[in-house]
XYZ file of C-alpha atoms in Angstrom:
317
model
C 7.567 1.791 -39.559
C 9.283 -1.277 -37.467
C 7.392 -3.933 -35.010
C 8.690 -4.507 -31.565
C 6.678 -7.854 -32.034
C 3.527 -9.426 -33.957
C 1.202 -7.987 -31.469
C 2.668 -4.720 -31.591
C 1.035 -4.481 -35.248
C -1.223 -1.817 -35.920
C -4.404 -2.472 -38.292
C -4.365 -0.633 -41.595
C -7.330 1.273 -40.921
C -6.225 2.388 -37.468
C -2.600 3.477 -38.676
C -4.433 5.330 -41.037
C -6.316 7.249 -38.385
C -3.783 7.626 -35.887
C -1.761 9.603 -39.107
C -4.157 11.574 -39.595
C -4.090 12.756 -36.488
C -0.086 13.528 -36.250
C 1.273 16.581 -36.353
C 2.416 17.324 -39.888
C 6.006 16.121 -40.337
C 5.630 13.239 -38.274
C 5.176 9.614 -38.848
C 5.353 6.009 -36.874
C 8.464 4.762 -36.540
C 7.746 2.273 -33.810
C 4.921 0.227 -32.233
C 5.217 -2.251 -29.114
C 2.433 -3.970 -27.666
C 2.042 -2.923 -23.863
C 0.472 -6.006 -21.874
C -1.130 -6.876 -18.489
C -4.107 -5.291 -20.136
C -7.582 -7.268 -19.704
C -10.105 -5.504 -21.829
C -8.200 -3.649 -24.681
C -4.865 -3.579 -26.654
C -2.975 -1.269 -25.809
C 0.280 -0.639 -27.593
C 3.168 2.447 -27.305
C 3.619 4.254 -30.972
C 6.678 6.245 -30.932
C 6.563 9.286 -33.157
C 9.237 10.490 -35.794
C 9.016 14.446 -35.265
C 10.571 16.331 -38.194
C 13.649 17.449 -35.847
C 14.932 14.394 -35.853
C 13.111 13.699 -32.309
C 10.480 11.300 -31.087
C 7.460 11.285 -29.003
C 5.006 8.501 -27.517
C 1.617 7.906 -27.772
C -0.797 5.230 -26.286
C -3.197 3.048 -28.829
C -5.969 1.550 -26.188
C -8.372 -0.777 -28.884
C -11.091 -2.843 -27.745
C -11.714 -5.792 -29.731
C -14.439 -7.440 -29.890
C -15.256 -6.021 -26.641
C -19.457 -5.718 -25.328
C -20.204 -2.200 -24.178
C -16.761 -0.435 -25.677
C -18.248 2.591 -26.964
C -19.708 3.131 -22.945
C -16.249 2.269 -22.404
C -14.667 4.627 -24.501
C -17.262 7.715 -23.909
C -16.476 7.278 -20.162
C -12.519 7.175 -20.619
C -13.061 10.092 -22.614
C -15.064 12.127 -19.995
C -12.076 11.262 -16.913
C -9.456 12.032 -19.158
C -11.087 15.360 -19.992
C -12.132 16.269 -16.793
C -8.517 15.639 -14.812
C -6.744 18.103 -17.139
C -5.429 20.718 -14.939
C -6.847 18.854 -11.997
C -3.330 17.434 -10.992
C -4.443 13.843 -11.073
C -1.306 12.015 -13.466
C -3.268 11.078 -16.079
C -2.891 11.046 -19.600
C -4.747 13.833 -22.680
C -6.793 12.754 -25.283
C -5.935 12.817 -28.604
C -8.376 11.351 -30.489
C -11.323 8.708 -30.225
C -13.280 6.606 -32.580
C -15.991 5.068 -29.955
C -18.309 3.385 -32.857
C -15.230 2.168 -35.086
C -16.338 4.678 -37.825
C -12.614 5.198 -39.039
C -10.633 2.080 -36.883
C -11.352 -1.651 -37.513
C -12.467 -1.588 -34.179
C -13.036 1.130 -31.059
C -9.688 3.017 -30.466
C -8.339 5.709 -28.403
C -5.032 7.565 -28.875
C -3.862 9.253 -26.085
C -0.368 10.641 -24.537
C 1.941 8.532 -23.238
C 3.056 8.799 -19.605
C 6.631 7.918 -18.326
C 6.879 5.729 -15.644
C 5.914 1.750 -15.119
C 3.820 -0.565 -13.516
C 5.676 -2.422 -10.062
C 4.118 -5.655 -9.014
C 7.170 -6.843 -7.244
C 6.951 -7.505 -3.585
C 10.234 -5.598 -3.153
C 9.343 -1.545 -2.055
C 5.616 -1.903 -0.829
C 6.378 -0.600 2.226
C 7.010 2.788 -0.018
C 4.555 2.411 -2.920
C 1.188 1.942 -0.518
C 1.338 5.210 1.201
C 1.785 6.394 -2.317
C -0.943 4.586 -3.777
C -2.876 6.098 -0.814
C -2.193 9.460 -1.216
C -2.963 9.213 -4.684
C -6.772 7.917 -4.599
C -7.191 10.430 -2.333
C -6.381 12.733 -4.372
C -8.631 11.423 -7.057
C -11.601 11.268 -4.880
C -10.987 14.596 -4.161
C -11.848 15.898 -7.690
C -15.508 17.145 -8.047
C -16.628 16.993 -11.281
C -19.456 19.929 -12.245
C -21.184 17.041 -14.077
C -21.330 13.352 -12.137
C -20.036 10.376 -13.869
C -22.699 7.716 -13.481
C -23.407 5.813 -10.545
C -21.118 3.016 -9.462
C -22.124 -0.147 -10.704
C -21.495 -3.603 -8.977
C -21.905 -7.073 -10.831
C -21.522 -9.374 -7.662
C -24.153 -11.111 -5.847
C -24.498 -13.446 -3.717
C -25.533 -16.379 -6.457
C -22.418 -15.692 -8.590
C -20.020 -15.847 -6.035
C -17.474 -18.618 -6.769
C -16.398 -19.988 -3.322
C -12.671 -21.193 -3.918
C -11.608 -25.250 -3.663
C -10.428 -25.575 0.016
C -12.044 -22.486 1.610
C -13.952 -22.609 4.214
C -17.682 -23.050 3.686
C -19.508 -21.282 6.762
C -17.105 -18.617 6.587
C -17.741 -17.694 2.812
C -21.266 -18.237 3.367
C -21.224 -15.569 5.678
C -19.173 -13.063 3.538
C -22.010 -13.789 1.121
C -24.838 -13.085 3.620
C -23.108 -9.833 4.119
C -24.127 -8.439 0.233
C -27.374 -9.810 0.409
C -27.725 -6.979 2.775
C -28.974 -3.318 0.912
C -25.526 -0.943 0.040
C -24.929 1.305 2.928
C -25.781 4.759 2.533
C -22.676 6.639 1.367
C -21.551 10.580 0.629
C -20.942 9.952 -3.418
C -17.117 10.908 -4.631
C -15.778 10.388 -7.933
C -14.226 6.881 -8.595
C -11.561 5.443 -10.689
C -13.137 2.091 -10.003
C -10.161 0.106 -11.021
C -7.497 2.012 -9.003
C -4.599 -0.704 -8.203
C -1.153 -1.490 -8.971
C -1.227 -2.551 -12.465
C -3.028 0.809 -13.315
C -0.454 3.155 -11.418
C 2.534 4.202 -13.273
C 5.639 4.580 -11.053
C 9.147 6.095 -11.103
C 11.736 3.635 -9.269
C 15.237 5.819 -9.733
C 18.413 3.750 -9.413
C 18.513 5.333 -5.743
C 15.744 2.753 -4.906
C 12.360 2.246 -3.709
C 12.814 4.411 -1.156
C 12.835 7.243 -3.629
C 10.042 6.110 -5.953
C 6.628 8.399 -7.131
C 3.942 8.181 -9.226
C 3.919 9.374 -12.340
C 0.740 8.296 -13.539
C -2.735 6.554 -13.477
C -3.996 5.154 -16.512
C -7.701 3.001 -17.838
C -10.345 5.038 -16.426
C -13.320 3.408 -18.672
C -14.803 2.665 -15.340
C -14.749 6.049 -13.899
C -18.111 6.206 -11.753
C -19.778 8.012 -8.739
C -20.250 6.449 -5.272
C -18.210 5.006 -1.975
C -14.734 5.667 -1.668
C -15.037 2.534 0.421
C -15.135 0.970 -2.940
C -12.013 1.853 -4.884
C -10.573 1.603 -1.128
C -11.711 -1.791 -1.312
C -10.747 -2.946 -4.870
C -7.139 -1.606 -4.485
C -7.056 -3.667 -1.179
C -8.161 -6.856 -2.244
C -5.438 -6.425 -5.476
C -2.851 -6.138 -3.301
C -4.139 -8.698 -0.923
C -4.056 -10.865 -3.864
C -0.186 -9.603 -5.385
C 1.176 -9.692 -1.812
C -0.637 -11.136 0.768
C -3.898 -10.405 2.977
C -1.873 -8.508 5.081
C -1.363 -5.650 2.500
C -4.710 -5.733 1.544
C -5.939 -4.721 5.262
C -3.232 -2.492 5.584
C -4.317 -0.747 2.387
C -7.560 0.648 4.616
C -5.228 2.276 6.936
C -3.080 3.637 4.488
C -5.846 5.780 3.245
C -7.234 7.337 6.066
C -3.484 8.017 7.136
C -3.701 10.079 3.894
C -6.695 12.167 4.779
C -8.877 9.722 3.692
C -12.339 9.386 4.823
C -14.102 5.939 4.859
C -17.240 4.862 6.301
C -17.914 5.526 9.925
C -19.396 2.082 11.156
C -17.426 -0.735 10.561
C -19.906 -3.186 9.526
C -20.482 -0.736 6.340
C -16.801 -0.881 5.532
C -16.697 -4.238 6.241
C -20.061 -4.374 3.340
C -17.511 -3.013 0.836
C -14.466 -4.990 1.875
C -16.407 -8.143 1.508
C -18.293 -7.291 -1.792
C -15.343 -6.827 -3.586
C -13.516 -9.200 -2.281
C -16.388 -11.640 -3.119
C -16.174 -9.780 -6.766
C -12.826 -11.502 -7.276
C -13.838 -15.225 -6.935
C -15.293 -14.838 -10.374
C -12.213 -14.180 -12.262
C -9.471 -15.260 -10.613
C -8.303 -16.746 -13.470
C -8.737 -13.636 -15.693
C -6.688 -11.690 -13.029
C -3.870 -13.584 -12.484
C -2.710 -14.141 -16.209
C -1.324 -10.857 -16.531
C 0.264 -10.906 -13.308
C 2.275 -13.869 -14.969
C 2.823 -12.265 -18.143
C 4.711 -9.588 -16.060
C 6.717 -11.695 -14.443
C 4.674 -12.729 -10.956
C 5.310 -16.558 -12.227
C 4.670 -17.895 -9.002
C 0.954 -16.502 -9.103
C -0.507 -19.622 -10.144
C -4.454 -19.022 -9.812
C -4.688 -21.638 -7.123
C -2.340 -19.760 -5.385
C -4.528 -16.380 -5.933
C -7.271 -18.344 -4.891
C -5.931 -19.334 -1.563
C -4.467 -15.816 -1.154
C -8.362 -14.546 -1.673
C -9.814 -17.029 0.741
C -7.046 -16.374 3.022
C -8.182 -12.271 2.637
C -11.676 -12.980 3.015
C -11.417 -15.081 5.485
C -9.212 -11.929 7.849
C -11.976 -9.425 6.865
C -14.940 -11.834 8.542
C -12.862 -12.223 11.336
C -12.906 -8.462 12.067
C -16.368 -9.168 12.885
C -15.064 -11.183 16.056
């Protein structure tokens, strides 16, 4: 077995566990670290087959992550639910949520073709595709609902960026002091954003791009569609500029999605997610830089977040 780099090395107990879940005559011939994740280590495993071919699997490992068992249980539930729905998600191969066999809690799943695309080029094509995919996710009707969404951000934990308009941010914080608006529940991904969507962009260009898969289902929940839409909008605003965050909500509706009827209710969810990012700007920006967006310094992302929150509050008139 060869390693693409040191980070790709699979720990001995985990390696043995993976091997037990391969088909007869198969073996791991190559491992490669997949970058961009925040909560878990991701590795692509190339499996040699008896006929001389290969296939790929993905190994997801939670190293010293609190509530790893819960994350993995939710992901397993989601992957099982999504089988046969038309939503392009990985298929479950094996899971060790309590690290009974592996060094750390781990999940083994099929590898999906495609790649994450974080560049500005081709965004006009990709945003409608993202919107249509999210509408399809929200259309899933599970026989057993996942647990209710959790929104950890509070008015007291928001971190106002340096140089931001204090009055604007105080007003935004006051928005989330109010009780959450009533909503019609939907099946939520809870981290749907470009970093968790795999695209095929053919040589013919971005105009022919298509979505091949959606990954990272560990936070699936039950809650308002507005919350998933708000999260993707925030990430688009930070990656590509505030105007794209504002555009995504419209794209979702144009794709047939239904959001809260009242503008004030939509604003609640939009602001809540935007403010949530204030607490983890550095954590969010680093994987983007590692993926090639080196211009997205922590300060740049803070400035975009400030501009986006300001633009949201401007909708109040």
